[in-house]
XYZ file of C-alpha atoms in Angstrom:
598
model
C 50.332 -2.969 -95.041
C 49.842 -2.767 -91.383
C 46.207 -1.529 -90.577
C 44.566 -4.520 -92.258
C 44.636 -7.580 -89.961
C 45.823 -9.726 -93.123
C 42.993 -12.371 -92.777
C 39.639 -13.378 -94.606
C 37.447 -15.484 -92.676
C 34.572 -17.554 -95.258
C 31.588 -19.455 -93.697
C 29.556 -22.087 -96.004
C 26.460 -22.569 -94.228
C 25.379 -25.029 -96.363
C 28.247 -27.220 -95.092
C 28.686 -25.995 -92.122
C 32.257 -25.162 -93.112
C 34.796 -22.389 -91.590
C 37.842 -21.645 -93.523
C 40.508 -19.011 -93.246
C 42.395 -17.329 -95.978
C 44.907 -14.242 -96.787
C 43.773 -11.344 -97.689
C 44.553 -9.981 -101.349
C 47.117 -7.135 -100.567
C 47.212 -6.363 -104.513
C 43.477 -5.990 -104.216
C 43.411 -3.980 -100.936
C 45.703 -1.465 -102.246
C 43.923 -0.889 -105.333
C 40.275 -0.936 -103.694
C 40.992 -0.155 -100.206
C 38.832 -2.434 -97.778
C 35.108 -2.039 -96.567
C 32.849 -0.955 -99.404
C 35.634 -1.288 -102.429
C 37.433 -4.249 -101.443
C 33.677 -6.248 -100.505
C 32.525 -4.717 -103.793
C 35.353 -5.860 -106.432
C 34.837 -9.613 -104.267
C 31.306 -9.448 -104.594
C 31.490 -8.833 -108.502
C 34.362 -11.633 -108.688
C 32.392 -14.276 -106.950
C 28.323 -13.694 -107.264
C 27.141 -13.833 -111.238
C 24.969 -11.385 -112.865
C 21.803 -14.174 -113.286
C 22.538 -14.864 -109.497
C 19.296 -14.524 -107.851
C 19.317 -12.111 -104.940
C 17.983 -14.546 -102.524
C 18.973 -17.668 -103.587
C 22.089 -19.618 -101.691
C 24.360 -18.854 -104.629
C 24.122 -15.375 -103.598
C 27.175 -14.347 -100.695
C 27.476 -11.832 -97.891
C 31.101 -9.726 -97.688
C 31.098 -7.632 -94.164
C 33.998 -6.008 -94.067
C 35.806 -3.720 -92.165
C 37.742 -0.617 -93.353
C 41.429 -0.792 -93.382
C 41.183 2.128 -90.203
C 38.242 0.339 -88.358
C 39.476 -0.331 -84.976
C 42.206 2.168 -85.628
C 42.327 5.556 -83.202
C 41.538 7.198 -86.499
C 38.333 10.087 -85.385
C 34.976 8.080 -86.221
C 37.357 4.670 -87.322
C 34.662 2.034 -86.331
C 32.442 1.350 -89.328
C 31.980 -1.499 -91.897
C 29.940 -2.572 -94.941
C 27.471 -4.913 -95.298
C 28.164 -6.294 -99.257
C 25.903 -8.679 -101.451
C 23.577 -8.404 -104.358
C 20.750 -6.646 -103.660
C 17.259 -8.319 -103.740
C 15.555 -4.691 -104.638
C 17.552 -4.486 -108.171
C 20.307 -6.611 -108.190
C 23.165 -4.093 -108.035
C 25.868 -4.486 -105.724
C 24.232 -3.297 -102.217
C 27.260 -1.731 -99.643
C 25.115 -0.730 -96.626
C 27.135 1.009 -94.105
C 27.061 0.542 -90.376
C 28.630 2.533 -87.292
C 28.548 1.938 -83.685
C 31.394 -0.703 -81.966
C 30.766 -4.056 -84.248
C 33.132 -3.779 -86.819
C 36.326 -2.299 -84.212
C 35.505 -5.749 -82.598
C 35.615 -7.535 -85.826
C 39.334 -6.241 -86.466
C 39.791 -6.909 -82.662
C 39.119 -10.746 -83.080
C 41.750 -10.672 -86.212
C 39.356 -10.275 -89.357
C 39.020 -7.948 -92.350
C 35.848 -9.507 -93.589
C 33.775 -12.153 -93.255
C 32.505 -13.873 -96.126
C 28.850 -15.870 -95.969
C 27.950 -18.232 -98.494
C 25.395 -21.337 -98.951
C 22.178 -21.482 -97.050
C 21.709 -22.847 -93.283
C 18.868 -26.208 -93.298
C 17.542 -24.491 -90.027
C 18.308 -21.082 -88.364
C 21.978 -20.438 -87.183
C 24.239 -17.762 -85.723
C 27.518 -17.228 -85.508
C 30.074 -17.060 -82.749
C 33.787 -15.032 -82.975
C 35.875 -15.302 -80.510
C 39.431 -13.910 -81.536
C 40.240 -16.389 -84.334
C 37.710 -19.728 -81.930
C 34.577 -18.992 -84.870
C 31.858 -21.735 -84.275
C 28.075 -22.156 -85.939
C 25.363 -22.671 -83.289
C 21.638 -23.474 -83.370
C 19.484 -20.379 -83.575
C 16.020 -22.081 -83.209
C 15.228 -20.716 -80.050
C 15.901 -17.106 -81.350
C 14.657 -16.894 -84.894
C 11.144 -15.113 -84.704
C 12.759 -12.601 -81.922
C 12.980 -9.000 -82.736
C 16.656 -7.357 -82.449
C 16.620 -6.252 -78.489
C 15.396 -9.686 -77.408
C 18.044 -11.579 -79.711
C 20.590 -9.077 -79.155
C 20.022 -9.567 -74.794
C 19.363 -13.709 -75.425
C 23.173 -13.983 -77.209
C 25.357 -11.726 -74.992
C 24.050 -13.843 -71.861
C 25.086 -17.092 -73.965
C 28.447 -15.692 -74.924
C 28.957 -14.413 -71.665
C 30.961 -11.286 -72.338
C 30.066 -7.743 -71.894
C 32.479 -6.379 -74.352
C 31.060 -9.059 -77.238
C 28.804 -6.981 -79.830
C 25.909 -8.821 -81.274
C 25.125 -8.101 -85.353
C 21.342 -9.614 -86.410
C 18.453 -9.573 -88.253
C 14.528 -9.290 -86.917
C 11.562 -10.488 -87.839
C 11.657 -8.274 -91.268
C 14.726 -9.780 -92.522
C 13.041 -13.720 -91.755
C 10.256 -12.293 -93.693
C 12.361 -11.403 -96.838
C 11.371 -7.600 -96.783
C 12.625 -5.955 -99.303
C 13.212 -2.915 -96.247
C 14.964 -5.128 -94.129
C 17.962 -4.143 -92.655
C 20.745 -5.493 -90.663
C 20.910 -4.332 -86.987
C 24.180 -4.079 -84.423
C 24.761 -2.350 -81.316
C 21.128 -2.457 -80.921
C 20.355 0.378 -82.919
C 22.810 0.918 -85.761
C 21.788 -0.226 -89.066
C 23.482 -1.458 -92.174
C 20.139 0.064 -92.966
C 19.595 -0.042 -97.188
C 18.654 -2.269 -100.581
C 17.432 -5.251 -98.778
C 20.588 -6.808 -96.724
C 18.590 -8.164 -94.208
C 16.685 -9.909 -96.362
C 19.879 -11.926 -98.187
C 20.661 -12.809 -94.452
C 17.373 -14.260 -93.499
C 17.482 -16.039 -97.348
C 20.464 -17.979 -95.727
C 18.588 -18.896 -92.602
C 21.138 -16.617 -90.510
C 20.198 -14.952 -87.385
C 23.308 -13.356 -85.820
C 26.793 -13.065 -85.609
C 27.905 -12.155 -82.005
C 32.091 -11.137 -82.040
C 34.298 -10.300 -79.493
C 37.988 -9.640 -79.774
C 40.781 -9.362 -77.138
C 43.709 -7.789 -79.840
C 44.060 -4.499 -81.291
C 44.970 -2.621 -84.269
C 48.489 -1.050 -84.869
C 49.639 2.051 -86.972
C 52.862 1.428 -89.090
C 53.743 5.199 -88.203
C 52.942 6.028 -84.557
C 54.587 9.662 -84.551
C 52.948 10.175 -87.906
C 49.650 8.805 -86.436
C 49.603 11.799 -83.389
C 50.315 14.576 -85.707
C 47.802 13.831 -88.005
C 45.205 13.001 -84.949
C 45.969 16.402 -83.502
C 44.990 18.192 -87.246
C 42.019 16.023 -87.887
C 40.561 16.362 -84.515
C 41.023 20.253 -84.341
C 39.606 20.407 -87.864
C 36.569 18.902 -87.063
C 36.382 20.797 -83.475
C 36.205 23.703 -84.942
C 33.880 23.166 -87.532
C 30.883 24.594 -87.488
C 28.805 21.221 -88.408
C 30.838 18.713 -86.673
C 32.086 20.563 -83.851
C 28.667 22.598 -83.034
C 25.703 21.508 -84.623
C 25.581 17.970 -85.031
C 27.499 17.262 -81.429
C 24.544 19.964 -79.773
C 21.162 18.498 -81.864
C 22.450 15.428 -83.964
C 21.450 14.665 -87.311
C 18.083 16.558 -87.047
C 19.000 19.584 -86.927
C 18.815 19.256 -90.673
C 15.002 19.358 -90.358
C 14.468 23.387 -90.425
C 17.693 24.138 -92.594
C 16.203 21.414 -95.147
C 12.815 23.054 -94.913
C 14.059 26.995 -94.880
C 15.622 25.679 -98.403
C 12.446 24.534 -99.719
C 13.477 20.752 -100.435
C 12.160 19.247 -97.544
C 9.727 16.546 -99.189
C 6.371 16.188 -98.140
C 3.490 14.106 -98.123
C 5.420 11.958 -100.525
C 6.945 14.466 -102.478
C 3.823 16.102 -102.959
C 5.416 19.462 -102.063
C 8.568 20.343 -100.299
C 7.781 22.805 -97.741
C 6.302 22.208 -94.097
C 4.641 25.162 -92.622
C 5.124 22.684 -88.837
C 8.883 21.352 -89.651
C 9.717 23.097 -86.481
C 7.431 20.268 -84.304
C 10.227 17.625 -85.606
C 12.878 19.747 -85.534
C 16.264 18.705 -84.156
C 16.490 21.707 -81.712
C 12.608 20.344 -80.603
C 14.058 17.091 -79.810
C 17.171 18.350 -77.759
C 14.888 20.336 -75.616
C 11.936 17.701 -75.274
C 13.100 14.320 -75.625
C 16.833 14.156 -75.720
C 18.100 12.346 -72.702
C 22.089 11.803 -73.962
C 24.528 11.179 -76.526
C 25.505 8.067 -78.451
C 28.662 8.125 -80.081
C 29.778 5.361 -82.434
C 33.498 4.388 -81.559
C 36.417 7.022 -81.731
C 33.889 9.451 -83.241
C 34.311 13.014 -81.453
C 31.069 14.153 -83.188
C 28.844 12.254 -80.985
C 25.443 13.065 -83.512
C 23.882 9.894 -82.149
C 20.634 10.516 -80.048
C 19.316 8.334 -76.881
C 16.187 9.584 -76.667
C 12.443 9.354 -74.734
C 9.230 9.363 -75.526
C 6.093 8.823 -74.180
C 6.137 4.748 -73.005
C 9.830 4.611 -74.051
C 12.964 5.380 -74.766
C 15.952 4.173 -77.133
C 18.280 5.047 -80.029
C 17.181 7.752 -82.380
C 16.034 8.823 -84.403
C 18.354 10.361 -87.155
C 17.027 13.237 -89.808
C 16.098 10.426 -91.906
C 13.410 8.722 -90.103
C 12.171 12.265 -88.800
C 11.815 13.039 -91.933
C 10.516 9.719 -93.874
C 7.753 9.039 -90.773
C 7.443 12.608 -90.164
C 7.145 15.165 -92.960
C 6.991 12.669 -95.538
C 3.953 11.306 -93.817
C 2.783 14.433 -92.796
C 2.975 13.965 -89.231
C 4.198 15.891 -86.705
C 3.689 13.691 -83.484
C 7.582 13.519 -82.415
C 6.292 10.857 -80.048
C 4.653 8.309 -83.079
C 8.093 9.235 -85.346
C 9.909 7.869 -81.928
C 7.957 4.983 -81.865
C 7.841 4.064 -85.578
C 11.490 4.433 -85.591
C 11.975 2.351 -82.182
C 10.304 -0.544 -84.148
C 12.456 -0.079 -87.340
C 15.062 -0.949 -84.625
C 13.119 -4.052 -83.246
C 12.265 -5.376 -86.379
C 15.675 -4.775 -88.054
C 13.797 -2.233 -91.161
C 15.508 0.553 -93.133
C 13.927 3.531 -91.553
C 14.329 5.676 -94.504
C 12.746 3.068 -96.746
C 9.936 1.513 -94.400
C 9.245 5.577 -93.629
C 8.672 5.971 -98.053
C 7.025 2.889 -98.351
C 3.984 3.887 -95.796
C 4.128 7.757 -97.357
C 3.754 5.813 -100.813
C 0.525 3.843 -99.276
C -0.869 7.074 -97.714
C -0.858 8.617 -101.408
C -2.130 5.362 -102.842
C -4.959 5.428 -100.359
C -5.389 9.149 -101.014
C -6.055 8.576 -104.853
C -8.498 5.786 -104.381
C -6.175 3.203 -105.543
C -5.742 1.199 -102.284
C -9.416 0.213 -101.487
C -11.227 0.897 -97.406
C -11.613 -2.615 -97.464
C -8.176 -3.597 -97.606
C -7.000 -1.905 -94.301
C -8.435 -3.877 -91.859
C -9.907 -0.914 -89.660
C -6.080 0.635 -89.197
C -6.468 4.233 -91.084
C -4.229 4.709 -93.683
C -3.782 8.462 -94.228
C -1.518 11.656 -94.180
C -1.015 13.221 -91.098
C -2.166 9.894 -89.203
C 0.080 9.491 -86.255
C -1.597 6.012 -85.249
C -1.871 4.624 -87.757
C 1.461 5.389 -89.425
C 2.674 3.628 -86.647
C 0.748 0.305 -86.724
C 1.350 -0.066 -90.373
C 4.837 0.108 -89.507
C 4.350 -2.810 -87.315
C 2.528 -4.632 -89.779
C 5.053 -3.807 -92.130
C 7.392 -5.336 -89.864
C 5.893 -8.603 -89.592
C 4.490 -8.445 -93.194
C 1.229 -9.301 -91.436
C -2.245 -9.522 -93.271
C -2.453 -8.988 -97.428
C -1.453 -5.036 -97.545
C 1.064 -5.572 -94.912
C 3.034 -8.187 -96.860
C 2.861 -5.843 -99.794
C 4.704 -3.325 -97.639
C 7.244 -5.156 -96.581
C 7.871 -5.721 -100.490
C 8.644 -1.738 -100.243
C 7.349 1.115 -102.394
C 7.890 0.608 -105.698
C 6.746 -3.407 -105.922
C 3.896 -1.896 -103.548
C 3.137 1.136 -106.299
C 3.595 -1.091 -109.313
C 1.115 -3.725 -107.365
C -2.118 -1.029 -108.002
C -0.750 -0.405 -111.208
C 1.481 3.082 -110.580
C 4.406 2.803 -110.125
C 5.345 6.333 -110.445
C 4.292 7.024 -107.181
C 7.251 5.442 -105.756
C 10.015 8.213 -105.262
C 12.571 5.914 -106.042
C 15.469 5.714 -108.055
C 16.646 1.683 -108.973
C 13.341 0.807 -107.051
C 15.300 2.665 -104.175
C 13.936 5.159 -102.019
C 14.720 9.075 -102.528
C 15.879 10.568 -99.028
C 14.866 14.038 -97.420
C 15.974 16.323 -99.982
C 13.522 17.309 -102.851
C 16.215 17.172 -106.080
C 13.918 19.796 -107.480
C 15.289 22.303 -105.472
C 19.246 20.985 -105.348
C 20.354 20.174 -109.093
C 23.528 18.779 -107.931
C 21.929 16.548 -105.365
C 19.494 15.105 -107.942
C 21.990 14.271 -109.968
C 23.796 12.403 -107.826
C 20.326 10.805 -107.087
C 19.834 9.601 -110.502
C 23.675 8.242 -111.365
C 24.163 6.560 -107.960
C 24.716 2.868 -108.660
C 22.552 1.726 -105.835
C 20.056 3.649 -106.622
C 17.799 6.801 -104.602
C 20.678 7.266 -101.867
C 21.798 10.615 -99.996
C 24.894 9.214 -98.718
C 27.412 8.476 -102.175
C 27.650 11.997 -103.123
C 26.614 14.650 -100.623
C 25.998 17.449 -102.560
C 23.869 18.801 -100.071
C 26.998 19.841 -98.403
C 28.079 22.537 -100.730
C 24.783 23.478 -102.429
C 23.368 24.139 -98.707
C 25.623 23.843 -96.143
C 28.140 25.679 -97.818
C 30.950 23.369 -97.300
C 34.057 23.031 -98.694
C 32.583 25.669 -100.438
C 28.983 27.525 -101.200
C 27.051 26.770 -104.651
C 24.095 27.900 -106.024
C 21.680 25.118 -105.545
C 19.509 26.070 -108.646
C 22.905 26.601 -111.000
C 23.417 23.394 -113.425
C 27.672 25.408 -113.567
C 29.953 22.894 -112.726
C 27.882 20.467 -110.981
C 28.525 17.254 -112.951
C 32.472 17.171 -112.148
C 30.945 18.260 -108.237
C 29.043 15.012 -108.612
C 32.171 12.995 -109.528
C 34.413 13.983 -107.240
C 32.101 14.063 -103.916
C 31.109 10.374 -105.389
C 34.728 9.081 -105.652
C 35.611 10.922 -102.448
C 32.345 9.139 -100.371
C 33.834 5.778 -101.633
C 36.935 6.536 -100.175
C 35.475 7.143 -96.953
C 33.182 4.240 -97.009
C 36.135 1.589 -98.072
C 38.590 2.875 -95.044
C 35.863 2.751 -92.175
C 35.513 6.216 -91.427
C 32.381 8.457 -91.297
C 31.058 10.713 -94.077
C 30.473 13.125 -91.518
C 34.437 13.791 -91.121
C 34.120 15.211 -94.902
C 32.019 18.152 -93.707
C 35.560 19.370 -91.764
C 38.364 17.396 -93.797
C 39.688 17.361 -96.908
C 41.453 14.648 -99.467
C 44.590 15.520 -98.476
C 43.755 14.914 -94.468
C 42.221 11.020 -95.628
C 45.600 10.235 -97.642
C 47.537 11.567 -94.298
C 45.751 9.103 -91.992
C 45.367 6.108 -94.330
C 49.494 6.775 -95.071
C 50.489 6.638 -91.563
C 48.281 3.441 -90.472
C 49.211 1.757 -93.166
C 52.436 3.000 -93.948
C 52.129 3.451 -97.763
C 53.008 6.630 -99.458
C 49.695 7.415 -101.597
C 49.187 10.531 -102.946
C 45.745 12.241 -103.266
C 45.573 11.889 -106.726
C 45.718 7.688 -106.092
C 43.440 7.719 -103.226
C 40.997 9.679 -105.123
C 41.295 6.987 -108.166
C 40.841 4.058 -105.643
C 37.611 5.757 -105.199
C 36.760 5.875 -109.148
C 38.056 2.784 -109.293
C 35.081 1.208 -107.347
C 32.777 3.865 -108.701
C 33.347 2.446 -112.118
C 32.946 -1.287 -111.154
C 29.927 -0.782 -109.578
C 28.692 0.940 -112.961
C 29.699 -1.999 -114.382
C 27.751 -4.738 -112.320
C 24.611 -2.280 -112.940
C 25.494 -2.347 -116.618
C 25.818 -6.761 -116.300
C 22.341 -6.528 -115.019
C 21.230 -5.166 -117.672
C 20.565 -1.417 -115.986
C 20.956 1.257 -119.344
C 20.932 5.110 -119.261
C 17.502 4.689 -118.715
C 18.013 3.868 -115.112
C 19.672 6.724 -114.569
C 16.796 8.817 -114.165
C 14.394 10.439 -111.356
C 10.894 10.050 -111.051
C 8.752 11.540 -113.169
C 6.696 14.184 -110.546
C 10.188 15.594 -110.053
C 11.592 15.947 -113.700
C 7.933 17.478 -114.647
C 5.774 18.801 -111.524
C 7.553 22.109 -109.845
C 7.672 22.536 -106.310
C 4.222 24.228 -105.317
C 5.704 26.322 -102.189
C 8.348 27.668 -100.307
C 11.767 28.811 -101.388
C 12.089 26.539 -103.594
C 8.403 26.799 -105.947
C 8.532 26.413 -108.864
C 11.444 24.214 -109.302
C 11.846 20.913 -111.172
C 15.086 19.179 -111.537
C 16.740 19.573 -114.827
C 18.263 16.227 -115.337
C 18.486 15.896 -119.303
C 21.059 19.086 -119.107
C 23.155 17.095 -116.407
C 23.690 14.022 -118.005
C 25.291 14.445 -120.730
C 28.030 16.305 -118.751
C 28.329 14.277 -115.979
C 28.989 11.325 -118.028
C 31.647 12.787 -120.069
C 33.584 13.903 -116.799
C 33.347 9.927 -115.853
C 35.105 9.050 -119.282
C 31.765 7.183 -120.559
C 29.984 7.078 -123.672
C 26.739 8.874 -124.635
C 24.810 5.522 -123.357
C 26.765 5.836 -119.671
C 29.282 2.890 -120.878
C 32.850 3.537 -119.309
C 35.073 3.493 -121.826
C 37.961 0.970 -122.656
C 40.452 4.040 -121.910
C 38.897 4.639 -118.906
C 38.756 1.074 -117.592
C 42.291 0.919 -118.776
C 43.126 3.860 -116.629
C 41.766 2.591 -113.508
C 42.927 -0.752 -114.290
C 39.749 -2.637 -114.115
């Protein structure tokens, strides 16, 4: 299958030991590449008692079968491993120009195993891959590393991939960092790379990546591209404010969490609004590669300037926080970036500690001076930092992330978190759909497997009723299956808001030159849904797991257009797991596994 550059590459750090191998083709056509491919590997090769941080645990990155491709957004990869925060598979997805240079050099994936004796990086060249010392840059934050290794390699064109200081520490929040400031952002990847004493991997390649049908290729270009032109979200609004523009629409809906969940309504949204930061700090665009959206932000601030932020972070240092200084969200999220953190996560885990301090729970005496309270621009900020660094008692319970730093003082509950993963910036109380998808996704409180919020809101492919239970399991299903499509060919979710299945199975068919119907991509897509289910279910995860926090199944929204809401999960189950072919207790069943051929 032309598309996929036919080629594993596996480093044993413990050894020191570089070896190259085919890729699977049986495999790849059944799960695809990026997030399915790395995630069936991943369950092949790393145990259930595998501990998360241990060298027996690996690293898969791999690229989609259209990264590097001239298919619209085709540049993104996954980050695959056990995750430290629950031991589920973790896919973390990444954009900007790292992975289109992966393919470049000749490489689907790259596959990290063992543990480095002292720090190391990693240097591809085309198919020259060599391990260097990394002494002099482990302690360095991502810009500093990131500068320090292009000068070594000596290319402008190489892309540098690394962890910071938060990801050394072990942080539960730490991400993985390329480009500067993309992030294979979620469930602890950075951590499992600083377990293995890795700093980097800087890659540069010199070849390209071919379509099996070229004519095919430019008539499917010219649809997809006008598609999402014309679109209302990708052509207008996301291009004109990026990401943020969420911010009032979220908040006019009455599900835009705040003060950790403690309502859902901002009377100030508008201060951290997406059309606020266009006007006031917005100084220009940064696509990812081949995307024509363009959402990404450069922006400035006061004493800086840099990447971001997305809704996310506005949201998770912002509302969520209860602050509405755009400069201290800026700044909180420019050290995310430095220190390699998930922004949505490190964001949650401060709101959690603002409530915790709020309730008496977290004691004066432990902060150290630095205040510790919603609506607290500085020191929002400097906990962030000591986050970061996992500096001083409290700050190392930070960087352990909400719910270890909840359950620490003895409530756990106050951690929004499904699988001891942080809930995004939509209040399930007020979006049944969404919250369902909350409480089912295997890697736990994620917005980004099942975006429900783009029909129950947005309208897209088609309105719901947010509040209406009608339907919305087999919604759930299919806009799950769907998003793994997406994330195991390298394209962006945001394409989904203008295309359809039909318009994925065009473009996948004419790179690779298969002749999939929609019906098989779509089951690729249950396919790794279900194996995923079943390395939570080898874990020992139960239906139990599959649940949302307790202030949002019993507390209702207290204002805005959403009061009175709570999310009505016990209805939803049942349903949704019967449209999945599993048993009462969530356990896919033999005819279903047989189905999918698992």
């Amino acid at each position: 299958m032309v598309g996929y550059t036919g080629k594993i590459l596996r480093i044993n750090l413990t050894e020191g030991k570089i070896t190259t191998e085919p890729l699977n083709m049986e495999l790849a056509k059944k799960y695809l590449s990026g997030r399915g491919l790395g995630g069936k590997m991943c369950f092949d090769e790393v145990g259930p008692d595998v501990d998360p941080l241990s060298q027996e645990n690996k690293i898969f990155i791999s690229a989609g079968v259209l990264t590097g491709t001239n298919a619209p957004t085709g540049g993104r990869y996954m980050v695959v491993t056990k995750s430290p925060l629950n031991g589920a598979i973790a896919s973390s997805n990444s954009g900007g120009y790292w992975g289109a240079q992966l393919k470049f050099a000749g490489w689907d994936m790259v596959i990290l195993e063992g543990k480095a004796v002292n720090p190391q990086y990693i240097s591809i060249l085309d198919d020259k891959v060599e391990i260097k010392d990394a002494a002099h840059l482990w302690g360095q934050d991502v810009y500093a590393t990131t500068a320090a290794l292009l000068e070594e390699f000596g290319d402008p064109k190489a892309k540098v991939l690394t962890i910071g200081p938060a990801g050394e520490n072990l942080s539960m929040n730490a991400a993985i960092m390329n480009d500067k400031f993309r992030a294979a952002g979620r469930s602890g990847v950075g951590a499992v790379m600083g377990s293995k004493n890795l700093k980097a991997i800087v890659c540069r390649g010199t070849g390209k990546v071919e379509n099996a049908k070229p004519d095919d290729m430019k008539k499917v270009l010219r649809s997809a591209l006008a598609k999402i032109k014309e679109n209302g979200v990708t052509g207008q609004g996301l291009p004109t404010y990026g990401t943020a523009i969420l911010v009032n629409i979220i908040n006019e809906s009455g599900i835009f969490p705040f003060k950790n969940f403690q309502d859902s309504y901002d009377p100030d949204a508008d201060l951290t609004s997406g059309e606020t930061m266009t006007e006031k700090h917005l100084i220009k665009k940064d696509p990812c590669f081949r995307c024509p959206i363009a959402c990404g932000r450069y922006n400035k601030w006061k004493g800086g300037e840099g990447g971001g932020p997305e809704y996310e972070a506005v949201w998770s240092f912002g509302g969520d926080c209860g602050v509405h200084d755009y400069d201290a969200i800026h700044v909180a999220n420019d050290l995310c970036n430095k220190l390699g953190m998930d922004s949505i996560s490190a964001g949650c885990t401060i709101a959690v500690a603002m409530e915790l301090v709020q309730r008496g729970y977290i004691k004066q005496e432990e902060l150290e001076g630095v205040p510790l309270e919603f609506g607290n621009s500085q020191g929002m900020v400097e906990w962030t930092r000591k986050m970061g660094y996992a500096e001083g008692a409290l700050g190392a319970k930070l960087a352990a992330g909400s719910y270890r730093l909840a359950e620490a003082y003895g409530h756990p509950e106050l951690s929004m978190s499904v699988k001891k993963l942080d809930i995004p910036a939509y209040d399930p109380r007020g979006i049944q759909g969404h919250g369902l998808q909350y409480a089912t996704n295997n890697r736990g409180g994620c917005h980004v497997r099942g975006y429900m919020v783009s029909p129950e809101i947005l309208g897209l492919p088609q309105k719901l009723d947010k509040d209406s239970l009608e339907g919305k399991a087999g919604w759930v299903k299919i806009f799950q299956d769907l998003t793994a499509v997406i994330d195991s060919i390298g394209m962006c979710l945001f394409t989904s808001f203008a295309l359809g299945l039909s318009d994925y199975t065009e473009i996948i068919n004419a790179v690779t030159g298969c002749n999939y119907t929609d019906e098989e991509i779509l089951q690729c897509g249950e396919r790794i849904w279900n194996l995923e289910r079943l390395q939570n279910l080898r874990i020992g995860m139960t239906k139990a797991d599959d649940t949302l926090p307790k202030r949002l199944l019993e507390v209702p929204i207290q204002s805005g257009s959403s009061k009175g809401s709570v999310h009505r999960l016990p209805e939803l189950l049942p349903a949704y797991y019967s449209e999945r072919g599993w048993d009462e207790n969530g356990v896919p069943t033999a005819e279903t596994l047989a189905k999918l051929g698992i």
